[in-house]
Amino acid sequence: MGYKVAVVGATGNVGREMLDILAERRFPADEVVALASSRSLGTEVSFGDKILKCKSLETYDFSGVDICLMSAGGAVSKEWSPKIGAAGAVVIDNSSAWRYDSDVPLIVPEVNADAIVGFSKRNIIANPNCSTAQLVVALKPLHDKARILRVVVSTYQSVSGAGKEAMDELFAQTRAIFVSDSVETKNFPKRIAFNVIPEIDVFMEDGFTKEEWKMMAETKKILDPKIKLTATCVRVPVFIGHSEAVNIEFENPISADEARDILREAPGCLVIDKRERGGYITPHEAAGEDATYISRIREDATVEHGLVLWVVADNLRKGAALNAIQIAEALINRKLIAPKKKAA
Ligand SMILES: NC(=O)c1ccc[n+]([C@@H]2O[C@H](COP(=O)([O-])OP(=O)(O)OC[C@H]3O[C@@H](n4cnc5c(N)ncnc54)[C@H](OP(=O)(O)O)[C@@H]3O)[C@@H](O)[C@H]2O)c1
């Protein structure tokens, strides 16, 4: 007997990717249900070679659902995840609503899969921010080898990280500029086409943005609370794929060659580092892929034990949908859930 899986936010960027990945990985589901807001009632979405018609979250009965992949924003998750969890489904949530709750595990399976057991307190597991997910996949094996003291990261984040309307905005602005039309700005604080914007999420009192704070807080929760991290998060006019320039300071010595060998063996990582023209990965090449790509590995001579890396991943996959489905697979592989008996 397989699982009954509900995908909430099935019409969105992440939800559509979830449906694709469930089909690609032959997730052991007997039934997959697509849910979105009442606006999308009846909207068709693809699931492998099938078409699913969206149902409304508001009126859906979750009592037979085993796993709910939630991807409909923080406000929807705050309201619905506890209700769905109480109905007996394990919720794997993509929003930031539960990430910092001490009763909710925040999981990147390559890094802290063992922490998953804490899910039963609320029946909710949180997926990290897209920028954090790819970062910790690259940091974990290096931390195990040489103990990370401090990380300085600058991100180059694609517009798909801000949802489907944000992707439409980049397209519309680019087109408008080419045909000398007026450029409208709605989802971003400034024009994104042919520009970069150092503001993702709201400003906090100390001048950092919430996105920058999330990278710091989530890296501590997932990897090690002792790691110091400072981030500058920047939106760039790329449709899919987040890139990061990462400076790492270690307690113990580690050379670029050692780091390259360690990362080559590390789960989820793919090293492409040829030290020649074009011998690295860009977001365009990472889009649609599952790996976290690591390039430009070099020693930072300005600190005692330092490395610099270039880390790229598909934010809709490793940064969201893939990670959520890997969490569901970890629950099953560790026998932490079993399919509910369904009425005949
Ligand atoms: N994009 C990323 O890289 C990324 C990475 C990590 C986490 N996340 C998080 O994942 C979530 C979804 O992101 P996204 O990029 O997929 O956004 P999106 O493309 O804007 O899609 C939002 C989805 O949520 C649904 N929704 C909105 N209000 C709803 C309601 N009241 N009831 C039920 N469904 C509702 C929408 O349905 P309708 O079409 O019916 O409105 C749509 O399916 C967000 O919390 C985001 O922060 C995104």
Short mmCIF file of C-alpha atoms and ligand atoms in Angstrom, two decimals:
data_model
loop_
_atom_site.label_atom_id
_atom_site.label_comp_id
_atom_site.label_asym_id
_atom_site.label_seq_id
_atom_site.Cartn_x
_atom_site.Cartn_y
_atom_site.Cartn_z
CA MET A 1 0.00 0.00 0.00
CA GLY A 2 1.30 3.46 -0.93
CA TYR A 3 0.86 6.90 0.57
CA LYS A 4 -1.74 9.58 -0.04
CA VAL A 5 0.09 12.84 -0.70
CA ALA A 6 -1.46 16.32 -0.83
CA VAL A 7 0.42 19.17 -2.54
CA VAL A 8 -0.82 22.54 -1.28
CA GLY A 9 0.12 25.42 -3.61
CA ALA A 10 0.06 23.09 -6.62
CA THR A 11 -0.39 25.96 -9.11
CA GLY A 12 2.72 27.79 -7.83
CA ASN A 13 6.37 27.61 -8.83
CA VAL A 14 7.32 25.24 -6.03
CA GLY A 15 4.10 23.20 -6.10
CA ARG A 16 4.42 22.43 -9.83
CA GLU A 17 8.03 21.40 -9.29
CA MET A 18 6.91 19.13 -6.43
CA LEU A 19 4.47 17.33 -8.70
CA ASP A 20 7.21 16.85 -11.32
CA ILE A 21 9.69 15.51 -8.77
CA LEU A 22 7.16 13.14 -7.14
CA ALA A 23 6.59 11.63 -10.59
CA GLU A 24 10.29 11.63 -11.60
CA ARG A 25 11.40 9.87 -8.41
CA ARG A 26 8.47 7.41 -8.48
CA PHE A 27 7.48 8.45 -4.98
CA PRO A 28 5.53 5.57 -3.39
CA ALA A 29 2.16 7.35 -3.60
CA ASP A 30 -1.16 5.64 -4.35
CA GLU A 31 -2.83 9.00 -4.72
CA VAL A 32 -1.60 12.58 -5.21
CA VAL A 33 -4.01 15.46 -4.66
CA ALA A 34 -3.40 18.99 -5.99
CA LEU A 35 -4.69 21.81 -3.80
CA ALA A 36 -4.58 25.59 -4.14
CA SER A 37 -6.79 28.56 -3.31
CA SER A 38 -10.46 28.60 -4.32
CA ARG A 39 -9.41 30.86 -7.24
CA SER A 40 -7.75 27.82 -8.84
CA LEU A 41 -10.62 25.34 -8.36
CA GLY A 42 -10.56 23.03 -11.40
CA THR A 43 -7.23 24.37 -12.74
CA GLU A 44 -5.31 21.55 -14.42
CA VAL A 45 -1.73 20.74 -13.38
CA SER A 46 0.56 17.97 -14.68
CA PHE A 47 1.66 15.03 -12.59
CA GLY A 48 3.86 12.78 -14.74
CA ASP A 49 1.69 11.76 -17.69
CA LYS A 50 -1.51 12.51 -15.73
CA ILE A 51 -3.47 15.73 -15.36
CA LEU A 52 -4.80 16.63 -11.91
CA LYS A 53 -7.61 19.12 -11.30
CA CYS A 54 -6.95 21.44 -8.39
CA LYS A 55 -9.20 21.30 -5.38
CA SER A 56 -9.67 24.07 -2.84
CA LEU A 57 -7.64 23.92 0.38
CA GLU A 58 -10.52 25.54 2.31
CA THR A 59 -12.96 22.69 1.77
CA TYR A 60 -10.59 19.70 1.58
CA ASP A 61 -10.90 16.83 4.10
CA PHE A 62 -7.35 15.80 5.13
CA SER A 63 -8.35 12.79 7.24
CA GLY A 64 -7.04 10.21 4.70
CA VAL A 65 -3.83 12.11 3.82
CA ASP A 66 -0.46 10.73 4.97
CA ILE A 67 1.91 13.49 3.80
CA CYS A 68 1.11 17.12 3.01
CA LEU A 69 3.69 19.07 1.00
CA MET A 70 2.83 22.66 1.85
CA SER A 71 3.92 25.50 -0.39
CA ALA A 72 1.42 28.32 -0.21
CA GLY A 73 3.19 31.03 1.82
CA GLY A 74 3.63 31.76 5.52
CA ALA A 75 0.14 33.04 6.36
CA VAL A 76 -1.58 30.01 4.82
CA SER A 77 0.85 27.67 6.59
CA LYS A 78 0.38 29.36 9.98
CA GLU A 79 -3.36 28.80 9.73
CA TRP A 80 -3.49 25.40 8.02
CA SER A 81 -0.41 23.35 8.98
CA PRO A 82 -1.53 22.78 12.62
CA LYS A 83 -5.02 21.75 11.45
CA ILE A 84 -3.62 19.36 8.83
CA GLY A 85 -1.10 17.98 11.33
CA ALA A 86 -3.91 17.44 13.87
CA ALA A 87 -5.85 15.51 11.19
CA GLY A 88 -2.96 13.03 11.14
CA ALA A 89 -0.91 14.03 8.09
CA VAL A 90 2.77 14.95 8.40
CA VAL A 91 3.17 18.47 7.00
CA ILE A 92 6.43 19.38 5.23
CA ASP A 93 6.28 23.15 4.94
CA ASN A 94 8.21 25.39 2.56
CA SER A 95 7.37 28.73 4.11
CA SER A 96 9.26 30.43 6.95
CA ALA A 97 6.26 30.06 9.31
CA TRP A 98 7.66 27.17 11.40
CA ARG A 99 11.41 27.18 10.74
CA TYR A 100 12.40 28.82 14.03
CA ASP A 101 9.92 26.92 16.26
CA SER A 102 11.92 24.71 18.64
CA ASP A 103 9.25 21.98 18.34
CA VAL A 104 9.64 21.83 14.55
CA PRO A 105 12.71 20.21 12.94
CA LEU A 106 14.33 22.21 10.12
CA ILE A 107 15.82 19.64 7.79
CA VAL A 108 18.25 19.33 4.90
CA PRO A 109 18.58 15.53 4.58
CA GLU A 110 22.26 15.59 3.51
CA VAL A 111 23.09 17.60 6.64
CA ASN A 112 20.84 16.80 9.62
CA ALA A 113 18.49 13.94 8.68
CA ASP A 114 18.72 12.55 12.24
CA ALA A 115 16.91 15.62 13.62
CA ILE A 116 13.78 14.55 11.71
CA VAL A 117 12.56 12.42 14.65
CA GLY A 118 11.42 15.62 16.42
CA PHE A 119 8.54 16.01 13.94
CA SER A 120 5.97 14.17 16.08
CA LYS A 121 5.53 17.07 18.53
CA ARG A 122 3.55 19.09 15.98
CA ASN A 123 3.45 16.78 12.94
CA ILE A 124 5.25 19.58 11.05
CA ILE A 125 8.72 19.59 9.46
CA ALA A 126 10.16 22.81 8.02
CA ASN A 127 12.10 23.19 4.80
CA PRO A 128 14.74 25.93 4.89
CA ASN A 129 15.03 29.07 2.83
CA CYS A 130 16.30 28.31 -0.68
CA SER A 131 19.62 30.13 -0.16
CA THR A 132 20.30 28.28 3.09
CA ALA A 133 19.57 24.81 1.66
CA GLN A 134 22.29 24.89 -1.00
CA LEU A 135 24.73 26.65 1.32
CA VAL A 136 24.57 24.06 4.11
CA VAL A 137 24.90 21.16 1.65
CA ALA A 138 28.29 22.62 0.66
CA LEU A 139 29.34 23.67 4.18
CA LYS A 140 28.57 20.42 6.05
CA PRO A 141 31.40 18.21 4.67
CA LEU A 142 33.92 21.05 5.09
CA HIS A 143 32.72 21.69 8.67
CA ASP A 144 33.17 17.99 9.49
CA LYS A 145 36.77 18.18 8.25
CA ALA A 146 38.06 21.52 9.57
CA ARG A 147 35.37 23.18 11.81
CA ILE A 148 33.91 26.35 10.36
CA LEU A 149 34.26 29.47 12.52
CA ARG A 150 32.79 32.15 10.27
CA VAL A 151 31.08 32.47 6.86
CA VAL A 152 30.64 35.58 4.70
CA VAL A 153 28.16 34.95 1.89
CA SER A 154 26.87 37.14 -0.95
CA THR A 155 23.91 35.77 -2.89
CA TYR A 156 22.74 36.26 -6.47
CA GLN A 157 19.13 35.07 -6.22
CA SER A 158 16.82 34.41 -9.16
CA VAL A 159 13.34 35.90 -9.46
CA SER A 160 11.59 32.48 -9.24
CA GLY A 161 12.47 32.59 -5.53
CA ALA A 162 9.84 35.34 -5.24
CA GLY A 163 7.02 33.31 -6.86
CA LYS A 164 5.40 33.01 -10.27
CA GLU A 165 4.23 36.65 -10.45
CA ALA A 166 7.81 37.82 -9.93
CA MET A 167 8.94 35.73 -12.91
CA ASP A 168 6.21 37.32 -15.03
CA GLU A 169 7.42 40.75 -13.89
CA LEU A 170 11.00 40.15 -15.08
CA PHE A 171 9.66 38.94 -18.43
CA ALA A 172 7.24 41.88 -18.82
CA GLN A 173 9.86 44.49 -17.85
CA THR A 174 12.47 43.01 -20.22
CA ARG A 175 9.97 43.05 -23.07
CA ALA A 176 8.81 46.60 -22.21
CA ILE A 177 12.40 47.89 -22.30
CA PHE A 178 13.00 46.31 -25.72
CA VAL A 179 9.86 47.85 -27.24
CA SER A 180 10.32 51.21 -25.41
CA ASP A 181 7.16 50.72 -23.37
CA SER A 182 6.68 51.95 -19.80
CA VAL A 183 8.16 49.65 -17.14
CA GLU A 184 5.88 48.65 -14.25
CA THR A 185 7.25 47.58 -10.88
CA LYS A 186 5.00 45.57 -8.55
CA ASN A 187 6.72 42.60 -6.89
CA PHE A 188 10.17 44.17 -6.46
CA PRO A 189 11.14 47.46 -4.78
CA LYS A 190 12.94 48.66 -7.94
CA ARG A 191 13.19 47.62 -11.59
CA ILE A 192 14.66 44.09 -11.81
CA ALA A 193 15.22 43.86 -15.58
CA PHE A 194 18.87 44.74 -16.40
CA ASN A 195 19.43 45.57 -12.73
CA VAL A 196 20.29 43.98 -9.35
CA ILE A 197 18.48 44.69 -6.06
CA PRO A 198 20.18 44.31 -2.64
CA GLU A 199 16.86 43.90 -0.82
CA ILE A 200 15.08 40.54 -0.30
CA ASP A 201 12.28 40.42 2.29
CA VAL A 202 11.78 43.20 4.84
CA PHE A 203 14.42 45.34 6.59
CA MET A 204 15.18 44.57 10.22
CA GLU A 205 16.21 47.07 12.93
CA ASP A 206 19.95 46.36 12.54
CA GLY A 207 19.90 47.15 8.79
CA PHE A 208 20.06 43.53 7.62
CA THR A 209 17.13 42.16 5.63
CA LYS A 210 15.02 39.25 6.86
CA GLU A 211 16.46 37.05 4.09
CA GLU A 212 19.97 37.75 5.40
CA TRP A 213 18.85 37.03 8.96
CA LYS A 214 17.22 33.76 7.82
CA MET A 215 20.51 32.51 6.34
CA MET A 216 22.26 33.15 9.64
CA ALA A 217 19.54 31.68 11.90
CA GLU A 218 18.86 28.64 9.70
CA THR A 219 22.53 27.72 9.23
CA LYS A 220 22.89 27.73 13.02
CA LYS A 221 19.78 25.55 13.52
CA ILE A 222 20.64 23.05 10.78
CA LEU A 223 24.43 22.83 10.98
CA ASP A 224 25.95 24.29 14.16
CA PRO A 225 24.86 27.15 16.47
CA LYS A 226 28.53 28.11 16.95
CA ILE A 227 29.04 29.10 13.29
CA LYS A 228 29.06 32.88 12.76
CA LEU A 229 27.53 33.96 9.44
CA THR A 230 26.95 37.28 7.76
CA ALA A 231 25.08 37.60 4.45
CA THR A 232 24.25 40.11 1.74
CA CYS A 233 21.28 38.87 -0.30
CA VAL A 234 20.79 40.27 -3.79
CA ARG A 235 18.06 39.65 -6.38
CA VAL A 236 19.37 39.35 -9.94
CA PRO A 237 17.55 39.17 -13.30
CA VAL A 238 17.87 35.38 -13.65
CA PHE A 239 14.72 33.24 -13.90
CA ILE A 240 15.88 30.07 -12.11
CA GLY A 241 18.98 29.24 -10.05
CA HIS A 242 20.56 30.90 -7.03
CA SER A 243 24.32 31.55 -6.90
CA GLU A 244 26.45 32.31 -3.84
CA ALA A 245 29.99 33.60 -3.34
CA VAL A 246 31.07 32.08 -0.02
CA ASN A 247 34.11 32.98 2.12
CA ILE A 248 34.75 30.48 4.92
CA GLU A 249 37.11 30.77 7.89
CA PHE A 250 38.08 27.48 9.58
CA GLU A 251 39.52 26.52 12.96
CA ASN A 252 41.83 23.91 11.38
CA PRO A 253 43.88 23.89 8.17
CA ILE A 254 42.24 22.80 4.92
CA SER A 255 43.64 23.26 1.41
CA ALA A 256 41.68 23.89 -1.78
CA ASP A 257 42.72 20.44 -3.05
CA GLU A 258 41.49 18.74 0.12
CA ALA A 259 38.21 20.65 -0.04
CA ARG A 260 37.74 19.67 -3.69
CA ASP A 261 38.29 15.96 -2.85
CA ILE A 262 35.92 16.11 0.14
CA LEU A 263 33.19 17.89 -1.81
CA ARG A 264 33.51 15.41 -4.70
CA GLU A 265 32.49 12.62 -2.30
CA ALA A 266 29.84 14.59 -0.41
CA PRO A 267 26.11 13.78 -0.78
CA GLY A 268 24.21 16.21 -3.00
CA CYS A 269 27.38 18.02 -4.19
CA LEU A 270 28.82 18.12 -7.69
CA VAL A 271 32.23 19.78 -8.16
CA ILE A 272 32.87 21.51 -11.50
CA ASP A 273 36.09 23.43 -10.99
CA LYS A 274 38.39 23.51 -14.01
CA ARG A 275 40.26 26.80 -13.45
CA GLU A 276 39.91 27.71 -17.11
CA ARG A 277 37.61 29.88 -19.21
CA GLY A 278 34.03 28.68 -18.55
CA GLY A 279 35.20 25.91 -16.19
CA TYR A 280 32.51 26.57 -13.55
CA ILE A 281 28.72 26.37 -13.27
CA THR A 282 26.26 29.22 -13.77
CA PRO A 283 22.56 29.25 -12.73
CA HIS A 284 21.48 28.72 -16.34
CA GLU A 285 23.20 25.30 -16.28
CA ALA A 286 21.94 24.38 -12.79
CA ALA A 287 18.25 25.00 -13.65
CA GLY A 288 16.31 21.73 -13.74
CA GLU A 289 19.10 19.84 -11.95
CA ASP A 290 19.15 18.32 -8.46
CA ALA A 291 22.79 18.85 -7.48
CA THR A 292 24.37 21.65 -5.51
CA TYR A 293 27.23 22.69 -7.81
CA ILE A 294 30.51 23.89 -6.34
CA SER A 295 33.08 25.76 -8.44
CA ARG A 296 35.93 28.28 -8.05
CA ILE A 297 37.35 26.53 -4.93
CA ARG A 298 40.41 28.50 -3.79
CA GLU A 299 42.36 29.41 -0.67
CA ASP A 300 41.76 32.78 0.98
CA ALA A 301 45.18 34.00 2.08
CA THR A 302 43.72 36.95 4.03
CA VAL A 303 42.81 34.67 6.98
CA GLU A 304 44.71 31.86 8.72
CA HIS A 305 42.62 28.97 7.36
CA GLY A 306 40.26 30.20 4.66
CA LEU A 307 38.51 29.07 1.49
CA VAL A 308 36.38 30.79 -1.14
CA LEU A 309 33.69 28.91 -3.10
CA TRP A 310 31.05 29.55 -5.77
CA VAL A 311 27.87 27.56 -5.01
CA VAL A 312 24.95 27.26 -7.44
CA ALA A 313 21.68 25.28 -7.30
CA ASP A 314 18.16 25.27 -8.72
CA ASN A 315 16.25 27.15 -6.03
CA LEU A 316 12.92 25.55 -6.94
CA ARG A 317 14.41 22.05 -6.64
CA LYS A 318 17.15 21.77 -3.94
CA GLY A 319 15.99 25.10 -2.49
CA ALA A 320 12.40 23.94 -2.10
CA ALA A 321 10.56 21.06 -3.83
CA LEU A 322 13.34 18.47 -4.01
CA ASN A 323 14.43 19.05 -0.41
CA ALA A 324 10.82 18.65 0.78
CA ILE A 325 10.44 15.36 -1.09
CA GLN A 326 13.81 14.11 0.21
CA ILE A 327 12.45 14.81 3.72
CA ALA A 328 9.35 12.73 2.94
CA GLU A 329 11.59 9.93 1.62
CA ALA A 330 13.71 10.10 4.80
CA LEU A 331 10.54 9.68 6.92
CA ILE A 332 9.62 6.59 4.92
CA ASN A 333 13.13 5.10 4.79
CA ARG A 334 13.51 5.50 8.54
CA LYS A 335 10.07 3.89 9.04
CA LEU A 336 8.83 6.96 10.92
CA ILE A 337 5.51 6.90 9.06
CA ALA A 338 3.33 4.23 7.47
CA PRO A 339 0.39 4.67 5.09
CA LYS A 340 -2.97 5.02 6.85
CA LYS A 341 -5.50 2.29 6.18
CA LYS A 342 -7.84 3.72 3.53
CA ALA A 343 -11.56 2.97 3.36
CA ALA A 344 -12.23 0.43 0.59
N1 LIG B 1 10.43 29.81 -4.92
C1 LIG B 1 11.42 29.40 -4.13
O1 LIG B 1 12.61 29.32 -4.53
C2 LIG B 1 11.13 29.02 -2.74
C3 LIG B 1 12.13 28.39 -2.00
C4 LIG B 1 11.88 28.03 -0.69
C5 LIG B 1 10.63 28.30 -0.17
N2 LIG B 1 9.66 28.91 -0.91
C6 LIG B 1 8.37 29.16 -0.28
O2 LIG B 1 7.37 28.32 -0.88
C7 LIG B 1 6.12 28.97 -0.85
C8 LIG B 1 5.53 29.03 -2.26
O3 LIG B 1 6.41 29.72 -3.13
P1 LIG B 1 6.18 29.79 -4.70
O4 LIG B 1 7.42 30.37 -5.23
O5 LIG B 1 5.68 28.49 -5.23
O6 LIG B 1 4.95 30.86 -4.79
P2 LIG B 1 3.92 31.11 -5.98
O7 LIG B 1 4.49 30.68 -7.28
O8 LIG B 1 3.46 32.52 -5.83
O9 LIG B 1 2.69 30.12 -5.64
C9 LIG B 1 1.90 30.27 -4.48
C10 LIG B 1 0.96 29.08 -4.36
O10 LIG B 1 0.23 29.21 -3.13
C11 LIG B 1 -1.17 29.09 -3.40
N3 LIG B 1 -1.96 29.87 -2.46
C12 LIG B 1 -1.90 31.19 -2.22
N4 LIG B 1 -2.85 31.54 -1.30
C13 LIG B 1 -3.50 30.39 -0.97
C14 LIG B 1 -4.59 30.09 -0.11
N5 LIG B 1 -5.19 31.03 0.63
N6 LIG B 1 -5.02 28.81 -0.01
C15 LIG B 1 -4.43 27.85 -0.76
N7 LIG B 1 -3.40 28.06 -1.62
C16 LIG B 1 -2.94 29.34 -1.71
C17 LIG B 1 -1.30 29.62 -4.80
O11 LIG B 1 -2.54 29.19 -5.33
P3 LIG B 1 -3.39 30.09 -6.37
O12 LIG B 1 -2.73 29.89 -7.71
O13 LIG B 1 -4.75 29.49 -6.29
O14 LIG B 1 -3.31 31.50 -5.88
C18 LIG B 1 -0.09 29.00 -5.47
O15 LIG B 1 -0.35 27.65 -5.79
C19 LIG B 1 6.38 30.34 -0.21
O16 LIG B 1 6.12 30.23 1.17
C20 LIG B 1 7.84 30.56 -0.45
O17 LIG B 1 8.41 31.44 0.48
C21 LIG B 1 9.88 29.25 -2.18
#
